[in-house]
Amino acid sequence: MLDLIIVGAGPAGLTAALYASRAGANVLVLDGGAPGGKLNLTAEIENYPGTKMKGPELAYSMYEQCLSFGAKQEYGEVTKIENKEDYKIVYVGDKSYEARYVLIATGTKERKMNIPLEEEMTGRGVSYCAVCDGPFFKGKTVTVIGGGNSAIEESIYLSDIAEKVNIIVRRDVLRADQYLVDKLKQKENIEIHFLKKPYSIEVTDQKVTGLVVSDSKTEELSTITTQGIFPFIGLDPITDFVKNLDIIDEYGYILVDENQETKVSGIFAAGDVTSKQLRQVVTATNDGAIAGQYIASLLK
């Protein structure tokens, strides 16, 4: 019987493991991917207080520190969590683990454009975080995909960094709130391309040089010159495996209290997978620290 199982090895999960294991808890971290989560997809971290380094380097540093106090890590995708009131069962394939407490820190998954070269150019011209990677495109031309609040907010942010911002909108209207549309209209370096959808990415010398778009009505192709592509067509929380627990909101995010605990006693959540306003490395580590320390206090 473990003290704590953490599902997800991103910044939230690793921080929780650090705090809980440092306080003496017997901790196991489970993740089907590389430790660090989205850090591994970020070229350089410039807005995490006290450090400036490449995303994968920060990921590895967090991972090493997490294990230094005795936490264990295993690879595997969790398929289900069963609540037994005074303990929990976590299923990974044909294996299962038992723990007094479980922390869910699986984060979110970006909706992809599903066009050629998208995966290959992620982190090399294709980015899903303007706040993270926008400064790398200072004085350049970037293209944002989407017409909702997130896309418009990120376009406004990028307009203060990039020389020009293109916005690709599948429909003939923006879905964003009016106050955001009004702010957008004040920006002289933003151009909106209505009734267009991404078709393919143009690459020269391993760098993004353009985006081929298709007309939503005629399917006619045209090319937009750009050095950066920022898809903001939605985020999906990775919570399918906990839908049986009735702890998620209408959008699939997990609801927690001030201690990061869900309404199911003993099951916690932290980081981007929770319902919150800002999803950044610094807020994920905040959640993880709160959850890890609180869970450790329950064991004493």
PDB file of C-alpha atoms in Angstrom:
ATOM      1  CA  MET A   1       0.000   0.000   0.000  1.00  0.00           C
ATOM      2  CA  LEU A   2       1.548   3.274  -1.166  1.00  0.00           C
ATOM      3  CA  ASP A   3       0.932   6.598   0.518  1.00  0.00           C
ATOM      4  CA  LEU A   4       0.444   8.533  -2.710  1.00  0.00           C
ATOM      5  CA  ILE A   5       0.153   7.769  -6.409  1.00  0.00           C
ATOM      6  CA  ILE A   6       0.604  10.719  -8.739  1.00  0.00           C
ATOM      7  CA  VAL A   7      -0.818  10.354 -12.238  1.00  0.00           C
ATOM      8  CA  GLY A   8       1.179  12.643 -14.517  1.00  0.00           C
ATOM      9  CA  ALA A   9       4.830  13.676 -14.462  1.00  0.00           C
ATOM     10  CA  GLY A  10       4.543  17.282 -15.570  1.00  0.00           C
ATOM     11  CA  PRO A  11       5.521  20.253 -13.375  1.00  0.00           C
ATOM     12  CA  ALA A  12       2.479  19.796 -11.100  1.00  0.00           C
ATOM     13  CA  GLY A  13       3.015  16.080 -10.562  1.00  0.00           C
ATOM     14  CA  LEU A  14       6.774  16.338 -10.078  1.00  0.00           C
ATOM     15  CA  THR A  15       6.416  19.197  -7.595  1.00  0.00           C
ATOM     16  CA  ALA A  16       3.796  17.279  -5.615  1.00  0.00           C
ATOM     17  CA  ALA A  17       6.095  14.249  -5.559  1.00  0.00           C
ATOM     18  CA  LEU A  18       8.970  16.424  -4.350  1.00  0.00           C
ATOM     19  CA  TYR A  19       7.001  17.960  -1.482  1.00  0.00           C
ATOM     20  CA  ALA A  20       5.287  14.746  -0.406  1.00  0.00           C
ATOM     21  CA  SER A  21       8.378  12.516  -0.553  1.00  0.00           C
ATOM     22  CA  ARG A  22      10.532  15.143   1.158  1.00  0.00           C
ATOM     23  CA  ALA A  23       8.007  15.053   4.005  1.00  0.00           C
ATOM     24  CA  GLY A  24       8.399  11.285   4.236  1.00  0.00           C
ATOM     25  CA  ALA A  25       5.586   9.940   2.058  1.00  0.00           C
ATOM     26  CA  ASN A  26       5.973   6.794  -0.054  1.00  0.00           C
ATOM     27  CA  VAL A  27       5.269   8.186  -3.531  1.00  0.00           C
ATOM     28  CA  LEU A  28       4.887   6.618  -6.981  1.00  0.00           C
ATOM     29  CA  VAL A  29       4.622   8.769 -10.128  1.00  0.00           C
ATOM     30  CA  LEU A  30       2.963   7.235 -13.194  1.00  0.00           C
ATOM     31  CA  ASP A  31       3.108   8.681 -16.707  1.00  0.00           C
ATOM     32  CA  GLY A  32       3.011   7.284 -20.218  1.00  0.00           C
ATOM     33  CA  GLY A  33       5.325   9.971 -21.592  1.00  0.00           C
ATOM     34  CA  ALA A  34       8.598  11.662 -20.816  1.00  0.00           C
ATOM     35  CA  PRO A  35       8.827  13.354 -17.391  1.00  0.00           C
ATOM     36  CA  GLY A  36       8.226  17.089 -17.650  1.00  0.00           C
ATOM     37  CA  GLY A  37       5.108  17.090 -19.787  1.00  0.00           C
ATOM     38  CA  LYS A  38       4.794  20.151 -22.035  1.00  0.00           C
ATOM     39  CA  LEU A  39       8.171  21.428 -20.859  1.00  0.00           C
ATOM     40  CA  ASN A  40       9.658  18.990 -23.340  1.00  0.00           C
ATOM     41  CA  LEU A  41       7.876  20.792 -26.179  1.00  0.00           C
ATOM     42  CA  THR A  42       9.056  24.266 -25.192  1.00  0.00           C
ATOM     43  CA  ALA A  43      12.251  25.560 -26.746  1.00  0.00           C
ATOM     44  CA  GLU A  44      13.176  27.843 -23.868  1.00  0.00           C
ATOM     45  CA  ILE A  45      11.603  28.814 -20.554  1.00  0.00           C
ATOM     46  CA  GLU A  46      11.935  32.547 -19.921  1.00  0.00           C
ATOM     47  CA  ASN A  47       9.076  33.273 -17.531  1.00  0.00           C
ATOM     48  CA  TYR A  48       9.736  30.806 -14.711  1.00  0.00           C
ATOM     49  CA  PRO A  49      11.102  32.857 -11.788  1.00  0.00           C
ATOM     50  CA  GLY A  50      14.781  32.442 -11.048  1.00  0.00           C
ATOM     51  CA  THR A  51      15.806  30.477 -14.108  1.00  0.00           C
ATOM     52  CA  LYS A  52      16.175  30.666 -17.860  1.00  0.00           C
ATOM     53  CA  MET A  53      16.796  27.392 -19.631  1.00  0.00           C
ATOM     54  CA  LYS A  54      15.510  25.090 -22.326  1.00  0.00           C
ATOM     55  CA  GLY A  55      12.251  23.340 -21.567  1.00  0.00           C
ATOM     56  CA  PRO A  56      13.681  19.796 -21.622  1.00  0.00           C
ATOM     57  CA  GLU A  57      16.520  20.876 -19.301  1.00  0.00           C
ATOM     58  CA  LEU A  58      14.066  22.239 -16.741  1.00  0.00           C
ATOM     59  CA  ALA A  59      12.008  19.065 -17.095  1.00  0.00           C
ATOM     60  CA  TYR A  60      15.009  16.858 -16.356  1.00  0.00           C
ATOM     61  CA  SER A  61      16.091  19.058 -13.447  1.00  0.00           C
ATOM     62  CA  MET A  62      12.627  18.802 -11.888  1.00  0.00           C
ATOM     63  CA  TYR A  63      12.587  15.052 -12.465  1.00  0.00           C
ATOM     64  CA  GLU A  64      15.998  14.514 -10.854  1.00  0.00           C
ATOM     65  CA  GLN A  65      15.096  16.633  -7.853  1.00  0.00           C
ATOM     66  CA  CYS A  66      11.764  14.852  -7.489  1.00  0.00           C
ATOM     67  CA  LEU A  67      13.455  11.428  -7.275  1.00  0.00           C
ATOM     68  CA  SER A  68      16.205  12.631  -4.922  1.00  0.00           C
ATOM     69  CA  PHE A  69      13.899  12.357  -1.897  1.00  0.00           C
ATOM     70  CA  GLY A  70      12.763   8.808  -2.587  1.00  0.00           C
ATOM     71  CA  ALA A  71       9.833   9.140  -4.984  1.00  0.00           C
ATOM     72  CA  LYS A  72       9.617   6.351  -7.568  1.00  0.00           C
ATOM     73  CA  GLN A  73       8.554   6.676 -11.186  1.00  0.00           C
ATOM     74  CA  GLU A  74       7.134   4.124 -13.603  1.00  0.00           C
ATOM     75  CA  TYR A  75       5.938   4.409 -17.183  1.00  0.00           C
ATOM     76  CA  GLY A  76       2.368   3.529 -17.963  1.00  0.00           C
ATOM     77  CA  GLU A  77      -0.926   5.084 -19.010  1.00  0.00           C
ATOM     78  CA  VAL A  78      -3.558   5.038 -16.286  1.00  0.00           C
ATOM     79  CA  THR A  79      -6.886   3.743 -17.565  1.00  0.00           C
ATOM     80  CA  LYS A  80      -9.028   3.914 -14.430  1.00  0.00           C
ATOM     81  CA  ILE A  81      -9.077   4.964 -10.781  1.00  0.00           C
ATOM     82  CA  GLU A  82     -11.344   3.110  -8.384  1.00  0.00           C
ATOM     83  CA  ASN A  83     -12.416   4.692  -5.101  1.00  0.00           C
ATOM     84  CA  LYS A  84     -12.454   2.334  -2.110  1.00  0.00           C
ATOM     85  CA  GLU A  85     -12.992   5.158   0.391  1.00  0.00           C
ATOM     86  CA  ASP A  86     -10.024   4.489   2.666  1.00  0.00           C
ATOM     87  CA  TYR A  87      -7.762   3.594  -0.265  1.00  0.00           C
ATOM     88  CA  LYS A  88      -7.710   3.873  -4.060  1.00  0.00           C
ATOM     89  CA  ILE A  89      -6.887   1.438  -6.861  1.00  0.00           C
ATOM     90  CA  VAL A  90      -5.082   2.784  -9.921  1.00  0.00           C
ATOM     91  CA  TYR A  91      -5.151   0.631 -13.052  1.00  0.00           C
ATOM     92  CA  VAL A  92      -2.373   0.685 -15.656  1.00  0.00           C
ATOM     93  CA  GLY A  93      -3.029  -1.850 -18.388  1.00  0.00           C
ATOM     94  CA  ASP A  94      -3.222  -5.273 -16.740  1.00  0.00           C
ATOM     95  CA  LYS A  95      -1.501  -4.005 -13.587  1.00  0.00           C
ATOM     96  CA  SER A  96      -2.965  -2.225 -10.585  1.00  0.00           C
ATOM     97  CA  TYR A  97      -1.578  -0.210  -7.658  1.00  0.00           C
ATOM     98  CA  GLU A  98      -3.090   0.705  -4.313  1.00  0.00           C
ATOM     99  CA  ALA A  99      -2.558   3.919  -2.385  1.00  0.00           C
ATOM    100  CA  ARG A 100      -4.170   5.907   0.396  1.00  0.00           C
ATOM    101  CA  TYR A 101      -4.237   9.016  -1.783  1.00  0.00           C
ATOM    102  CA  VAL A 102      -4.170   9.793  -5.503  1.00  0.00           C
ATOM    103  CA  LEU A 103      -3.203  13.034  -7.216  1.00  0.00           C
ATOM    104  CA  ILE A 104      -4.259  13.572 -10.834  1.00  0.00           C
ATOM    105  CA  ALA A 105      -1.889  15.846 -12.755  1.00  0.00           C
ATOM    106  CA  THR A 106      -2.390  14.736 -16.352  1.00  0.00           C
ATOM    107  CA  GLY A 107      -2.675  18.224 -17.851  1.00  0.00           C
ATOM    108  CA  THR A 108      -4.274  19.012 -21.160  1.00  0.00           C
ATOM    109  CA  LYS A 109      -3.912  17.951 -24.739  1.00  0.00           C
ATOM    110  CA  GLU A 110      -3.928  20.578 -27.508  1.00  0.00           C
ATOM    111  CA  ARG A 111      -6.295  20.058 -30.356  1.00  0.00           C
ATOM    112  CA  LYS A 112      -4.108  19.623 -33.385  1.00  0.00           C
ATOM    113  CA  MET A 113      -4.566  21.060 -36.871  1.00  0.00           C
ATOM    114  CA  ASN A 114      -3.892  17.572 -38.262  1.00  0.00           C
ATOM    115  CA  ILE A 115      -1.927  18.823 -41.263  1.00  0.00           C
ATOM    116  CA  PRO A 116       1.409  17.671 -42.727  1.00  0.00           C
ATOM    117  CA  LEU A 117       4.595  18.617 -40.792  1.00  0.00           C
ATOM    118  CA  GLU A 118       2.684  19.825 -37.728  1.00  0.00           C
ATOM    119  CA  GLU A 119       4.257  17.256 -35.416  1.00  0.00           C
ATOM    120  CA  GLU A 120       7.731  17.585 -36.930  1.00  0.00           C
ATOM    121  CA  MET A 121       7.788  21.385 -36.551  1.00  0.00           C
ATOM    122  CA  THR A 122       6.374  21.549 -33.032  1.00  0.00           C
ATOM    123  CA  GLY A 123       8.896  23.542 -31.034  1.00  0.00           C
ATOM    124  CA  ARG A 124      10.584  24.712 -34.247  1.00  0.00           C
ATOM    125  CA  GLY A 125       8.051  27.207 -35.529  1.00  0.00           C
ATOM    126  CA  VAL A 126       4.800  25.607 -34.419  1.00  0.00           C
ATOM    127  CA  SER A 127       3.869  26.473 -30.834  1.00  0.00           C
ATOM    128  CA  TYR A 128       0.799  26.041 -28.670  1.00  0.00           C
ATOM    129  CA  CYS A 129       1.780  28.698 -26.121  1.00  0.00           C
ATOM    130  CA  ALA A 130       2.211  32.337 -27.129  1.00  0.00           C
ATOM    131  CA  VAL A 131       3.198  33.423 -23.625  1.00  0.00           C
ATOM    132  CA  CYS A 132       5.926  30.759 -23.603  1.00  0.00           C
ATOM    133  CA  ASP A 133       7.327  31.152 -27.111  1.00  0.00           C
ATOM    134  CA  GLY A 134       6.096  34.514 -28.406  1.00  0.00           C
ATOM    135  CA  PRO A 135       9.347  36.372 -27.584  1.00  0.00           C
ATOM    136  CA  PHE A 136      11.256  34.117 -29.995  1.00  0.00           C
ATOM    137  CA  PHE A 137       9.307  35.746 -32.841  1.00  0.00           C
ATOM    138  CA  LYS A 138      10.069  39.356 -32.037  1.00  0.00           C
ATOM    139  CA  GLY A 139       9.916  41.443 -35.206  1.00  0.00           C
ATOM    140  CA  LYS A 140       8.726  38.482 -37.295  1.00  0.00           C
ATOM    141  CA  THR A 141       5.436  37.463 -38.873  1.00  0.00           C
ATOM    142  CA  VAL A 142       3.317  34.926 -37.006  1.00  0.00           C
ATOM    143  CA  THR A 143       0.014  33.246 -37.719  1.00  0.00           C
ATOM    144  CA  VAL A 144      -2.645  32.330 -35.160  1.00  0.00           C
ATOM    145  CA  ILE A 145      -5.221  29.639 -35.910  1.00  0.00           C
ATOM    146  CA  GLY A 146      -8.664  30.089 -34.376  1.00  0.00           C
ATOM    147  CA  GLY A 147     -11.395  32.640 -33.735  1.00  0.00           C
ATOM    148  CA  GLY A 148     -12.325  32.034 -30.108  1.00  0.00           C
ATOM    149  CA  ASN A 149     -11.301  33.850 -26.940  1.00  0.00           C
ATOM    150  CA  SER A 150      -7.963  32.063 -26.567  1.00  0.00           C
ATOM    151  CA  ALA A 151      -6.936  32.734 -30.158  1.00  0.00           C
ATOM    152  CA  ILE A 152      -7.852  36.414 -29.977  1.00  0.00           C
ATOM    153  CA  GLU A 153      -6.218  36.905 -26.584  1.00  0.00           C
ATOM    154  CA  GLU A 154      -2.993  35.318 -27.848  1.00  0.00           C
ATOM    155  CA  SER A 155      -3.140  37.355 -31.066  1.00  0.00           C
ATOM    156  CA  ILE A 156      -3.371  40.582 -29.072  1.00  0.00           C
ATOM    157  CA  TYR A 157      -0.436  39.434 -26.929  1.00  0.00           C
ATOM    158  CA  LEU A 158       1.649  38.500 -29.974  1.00  0.00           C
ATOM    159  CA  SER A 159       0.870  41.800 -31.709  1.00  0.00           C
ATOM    160  CA  ASP A 160       3.071  43.581 -29.175  1.00  0.00           C
ATOM    161  CA  ILE A 161       5.985  41.284 -30.030  1.00  0.00           C
ATOM    162  CA  ALA A 162       5.717  40.340 -33.686  1.00  0.00           C
ATOM    163  CA  GLU A 163       5.871  42.685 -36.656  1.00  0.00           C
ATOM    164  CA  LYS A 164       2.648  41.210 -38.039  1.00  0.00           C
ATOM    165  CA  VAL A 165       0.011  38.757 -36.838  1.00  0.00           C
ATOM    166  CA  ASN A 166      -2.242  36.827 -39.206  1.00  0.00           C
ATOM    167  CA  ILE A 167      -5.385  35.205 -37.831  1.00  0.00           C
ATOM    168  CA  ILE A 168      -6.878  32.231 -39.669  1.00  0.00           C
ATOM    169  CA  VAL A 169     -10.604  31.765 -39.014  1.00  0.00           C
ATOM    170  CA  ARG A 170     -12.552  28.845 -40.451  1.00  0.00           C
ATOM    171  CA  ARG A 171     -15.865  30.684 -40.240  1.00  0.00           C
ATOM    172  CA  ASP A 172     -16.904  34.156 -41.430  1.00  0.00           C
ATOM    173  CA  VAL A 173     -17.155  35.587 -37.917  1.00  0.00           C
ATOM    174  CA  LEU A 174     -15.094  35.623 -34.733  1.00  0.00           C
ATOM    175  CA  ARG A 175     -16.463  33.598 -31.809  1.00  0.00           C
ATOM    176  CA  ALA A 176     -14.578  35.666 -29.233  1.00  0.00           C
ATOM    177  CA  ASP A 177     -16.268  37.963 -26.740  1.00  0.00           C
ATOM    178  CA  GLN A 178     -16.997  41.448 -28.066  1.00  0.00           C
ATOM    179  CA  TYR A 179     -14.629  43.237 -25.701  1.00  0.00           C
ATOM    180  CA  LEU A 180     -11.768  41.142 -27.109  1.00  0.00           C
ATOM    181  CA  VAL A 181     -12.851  41.860 -30.675  1.00  0.00           C
ATOM    182  CA  ASP A 182     -12.870  45.574 -29.842  1.00  0.00           C
ATOM    183  CA  LYS A 183      -9.331  45.348 -28.459  1.00  0.00           C
ATOM    184  CA  LEU A 184      -8.280  43.445 -31.561  1.00  0.00           C
ATOM    185  CA  LYS A 185      -9.550  46.193 -33.851  1.00  0.00           C
ATOM    186  CA  GLN A 186      -7.212  48.664 -32.159  1.00  0.00           C
ATOM    187  CA  LYS A 187      -4.182  46.693 -33.338  1.00  0.00           C
ATOM    188  CA  GLU A 188      -2.873  47.890 -36.688  1.00  0.00           C
ATOM    189  CA  ASN A 189      -0.542  44.943 -37.292  1.00  0.00           C
ATOM    190  CA  ILE A 190      -3.204  42.210 -37.151  1.00  0.00           C
ATOM    191  CA  GLU A 191      -4.860  40.860 -40.309  1.00  0.00           C
ATOM    192  CA  ILE A 192      -7.814  38.463 -40.151  1.00  0.00           C
ATOM    193  CA  HIS A 193      -8.302  35.864 -42.881  1.00  0.00           C
ATOM    194  CA  PHE A 194     -11.910  34.672 -42.695  1.00  0.00           C
ATOM    195  CA  LEU A 195     -13.197  31.442 -44.260  1.00  0.00           C
ATOM    196  CA  LYS A 196      -9.748  29.875 -44.282  1.00  0.00           C
ATOM    197  CA  LYS A 197      -8.433  26.682 -42.718  1.00  0.00           C
ATOM    198  CA  PRO A 198      -4.904  25.258 -42.403  1.00  0.00           C
ATOM    199  CA  TYR A 199      -3.905  22.886 -45.180  1.00  0.00           C
ATOM    200  CA  SER A 200      -0.132  22.348 -44.889  1.00  0.00           C
ATOM    201  CA  ILE A 201       3.061  23.928 -43.567  1.00  0.00           C
ATOM    202  CA  GLU A 202       5.872  25.195 -45.768  1.00  0.00           C
ATOM    203  CA  VAL A 203       9.381  24.545 -44.430  1.00  0.00           C
ATOM    204  CA  THR A 204      12.788  25.715 -45.665  1.00  0.00           C
ATOM    205  CA  ASP A 205      16.045  24.636 -43.980  1.00  0.00           C
ATOM    206  CA  GLN A 206      14.079  23.143 -41.086  1.00  0.00           C
ATOM    207  CA  LYS A 207      12.324  26.457 -40.432  1.00  0.00           C
ATOM    208  CA  VAL A 208       8.676  27.395 -40.919  1.00  0.00           C
ATOM    209  CA  THR A 209       8.367  29.815 -43.823  1.00  0.00           C
ATOM    210  CA  GLY A 210       4.687  29.663 -44.681  1.00  0.00           C
ATOM    211  CA  LEU A 211       1.233  28.255 -44.085  1.00  0.00           C
ATOM    212  CA  VAL A 212      -0.878  26.965 -46.947  1.00  0.00           C
ATOM    213  CA  VAL A 213      -4.569  27.605 -46.279  1.00  0.00           C
ATOM    214  CA  SER A 214      -7.686  26.304 -47.967  1.00  0.00           C
ATOM    215  CA  ASP A 215     -10.772  28.410 -48.637  1.00  0.00           C
ATOM    216  CA  SER A 216     -13.637  27.059 -46.519  1.00  0.00           C
ATOM    217  CA  LYS A 217     -16.084  27.375 -49.423  1.00  0.00           C
ATOM    218  CA  THR A 218     -14.122  26.951 -52.650  1.00  0.00           C
ATOM    219  CA  GLU A 219     -11.197  24.882 -51.268  1.00  0.00           C
ATOM    220  CA  GLU A 220      -8.859  27.116 -53.287  1.00  0.00           C
ATOM    221  CA  LEU A 221      -5.345  27.077 -51.839  1.00  0.00           C
ATOM    222  CA  SER A 222      -3.211  30.096 -51.028  1.00  0.00           C
ATOM    223  CA  THR A 223      -0.005  30.641 -49.032  1.00  0.00           C
ATOM    224  CA  ILE A 224       0.571  33.010 -46.142  1.00  0.00           C
ATOM    225  CA  THR A 225       4.189  33.894 -45.408  1.00  0.00           C
ATOM    226  CA  THR A 226       4.925  33.311 -41.736  1.00  0.00           C
ATOM    227  CA  GLN A 227       7.750  32.286 -39.421  1.00  0.00           C
ATOM    228  CA  GLY A 228       5.573  31.068 -36.578  1.00  0.00           C
ATOM    229  CA  ILE A 229       2.286  29.197 -36.321  1.00  0.00           C
ATOM    230  CA  PHE A 230       0.193  29.240 -33.131  1.00  0.00           C
ATOM    231  CA  PRO A 231      -2.866  26.945 -33.204  1.00  0.00           C
ATOM    232  CA  PHE A 232      -5.483  27.879 -30.611  1.00  0.00           C
ATOM    233  CA  ILE A 233      -8.383  25.716 -31.638  1.00  0.00           C
ATOM    234  CA  GLY A 234      -8.985  24.349 -28.168  1.00  0.00           C
ATOM    235  CA  LEU A 235      -7.553  22.364 -25.269  1.00  0.00           C
ATOM    236  CA  ASP A 236      -8.921  19.120 -23.977  1.00  0.00           C
ATOM    237  CA  PRO A 237      -8.214  18.043 -20.385  1.00  0.00           C
ATOM    238  CA  ILE A 238      -6.928  14.494 -20.087  1.00  0.00           C
ATOM    239  CA  THR A 239      -9.685  13.214 -17.814  1.00  0.00           C
ATOM    240  CA  ASP A 240     -11.451  10.403 -19.676  1.00  0.00           C
ATOM    241  CA  PHE A 241     -10.108   7.869 -17.185  1.00  0.00           C
ATOM    242  CA  VAL A 242     -11.776   9.612 -14.201  1.00  0.00           C
ATOM    243  CA  LYS A 243     -15.220  10.318 -15.641  1.00  0.00           C
ATOM    244  CA  ASN A 244     -16.570   7.495 -13.474  1.00  0.00           C
ATOM    245  CA  LEU A 245     -15.701   9.521 -10.357  1.00  0.00           C
ATOM    246  CA  ASP A 246     -17.983  12.490 -11.138  1.00  0.00           C
ATOM    247  CA  ILE A 247     -15.313  15.094 -10.296  1.00  0.00           C
ATOM    248  CA  ILE A 248     -15.188  17.060 -13.565  1.00  0.00           C
ATOM    249  CA  ASP A 249     -17.033  20.136 -14.803  1.00  0.00           C
ATOM    250  CA  GLU A 250     -18.958  20.528 -18.056  1.00  0.00           C
ATOM    251  CA  TYR A 251     -15.713  21.142 -19.944  1.00  0.00           C
ATOM    252  CA  GLY A 252     -13.967  18.067 -18.580  1.00  0.00           C
ATOM    253  CA  TYR A 253     -11.718  19.890 -16.079  1.00  0.00           C
ATOM    254  CA  ILE A 254     -11.403  18.638 -12.521  1.00  0.00           C
ATOM    255  CA  LEU A 255     -12.926  20.715  -9.733  1.00  0.00           C
ATOM    256  CA  VAL A 256     -10.830  21.107  -6.563  1.00  0.00           C
ATOM    257  CA  ASP A 257     -10.847  23.020  -3.282  1.00  0.00           C
ATOM    258  CA  GLU A 258      -8.100  25.174  -1.730  1.00  0.00           C
ATOM    259  CA  ASN A 259      -6.120  22.034  -0.849  1.00  0.00           C
ATOM    260  CA  GLN A 260      -6.430  20.706  -4.409  1.00  0.00           C
ATOM    261  CA  GLU A 261      -8.826  17.970  -3.232  1.00  0.00           C
ATOM    262  CA  THR A 262     -11.821  16.869  -5.280  1.00  0.00           C
ATOM    263  CA  LYS A 263     -15.217  16.096  -3.814  1.00  0.00           C
ATOM    264  CA  VAL A 264     -14.096  12.460  -3.591  1.00  0.00           C
ATOM    265  CA  SER A 265     -12.148  12.277  -0.349  1.00  0.00           C
ATOM    266  CA  GLY A 266      -8.542  11.251  -0.913  1.00  0.00           C
ATOM    267  CA  ILE A 267      -8.463  12.101  -4.610  1.00  0.00           C
ATOM    268  CA  PHE A 268      -6.653  15.308  -5.521  1.00  0.00           C
ATOM    269  CA  ALA A 269      -5.818  17.133  -8.744  1.00  0.00           C
ATOM    270  CA  ALA A 270      -3.265  19.777  -9.692  1.00  0.00           C
ATOM    271  CA  GLY A 271      -2.039  21.767 -12.671  1.00  0.00           C
ATOM    272  CA  ASP A 272      -3.614  22.317 -16.059  1.00  0.00           C
ATOM    273  CA  VAL A 273      -6.133  19.492 -15.632  1.00  0.00           C
ATOM    274  CA  THR A 274      -8.006  21.531 -13.011  1.00  0.00           C
ATOM    275  CA  SER A 275     -10.550  24.285 -13.612  1.00  0.00           C
ATOM    276  CA  LYS A 276      -8.514  27.506 -13.375  1.00  0.00           C
ATOM    277  CA  GLN A 277      -7.712  30.812 -15.072  1.00  0.00           C
ATOM    278  CA  LEU A 278      -3.987  30.638 -15.866  1.00  0.00           C
ATOM    279  CA  ARG A 279      -2.209  27.508 -17.079  1.00  0.00           C
ATOM    280  CA  GLN A 280       1.541  28.035 -16.769  1.00  0.00           C
ATOM    281  CA  VAL A 281       4.509  26.172 -15.300  1.00  0.00           C
ATOM    282  CA  VAL A 282       4.543  28.458 -12.272  1.00  0.00           C
ATOM    283  CA  THR A 283       0.858  27.875 -11.466  1.00  0.00           C
ATOM    284  CA  ALA A 284       1.241  24.115 -11.960  1.00  0.00           C
ATOM    285  CA  THR A 285       4.125  23.967  -9.485  1.00  0.00           C
ATOM    286  CA  ASN A 286       2.047  26.052  -7.071  1.00  0.00           C
ATOM    287  CA  ASP A 287      -0.786  23.521  -7.216  1.00  0.00           C
ATOM    288  CA  GLY A 288       1.620  20.615  -6.842  1.00  0.00           C
ATOM    289  CA  ALA A 289       3.295  22.133  -3.800  1.00  0.00           C
ATOM    290  CA  ILE A 290      -0.041  22.751  -2.078  1.00  0.00           C
ATOM    291  CA  ALA A 291      -1.301  19.224  -2.796  1.00  0.00           C
ATOM    292  CA  GLY A 292       1.955  17.452  -1.931  1.00  0.00           C
ATOM    293  CA  GLN A 293       2.394  19.250   1.377  1.00  0.00           C
ATOM    294  CA  TYR A 294      -1.248  18.813   2.386  1.00  0.00           C
ATOM    295  CA  ILE A 295      -1.317  15.107   1.558  1.00  0.00           C
ATOM    296  CA  ALA A 296       1.892  14.596   3.544  1.00  0.00           C
ATOM    297  CA  SER A 297       0.258  16.306   6.543  1.00  0.00           C
ATOM    298  CA  LEU A 298      -2.648  13.846   6.391  1.00  0.00           C
ATOM    299  CA  LEU A 299      -0.234  10.944   6.797  1.00  0.00           C
ATOM    300  CA  LYS A 300       1.084  12.146  10.152  1.00  0.00           C
TER     301      LYS A 300
END
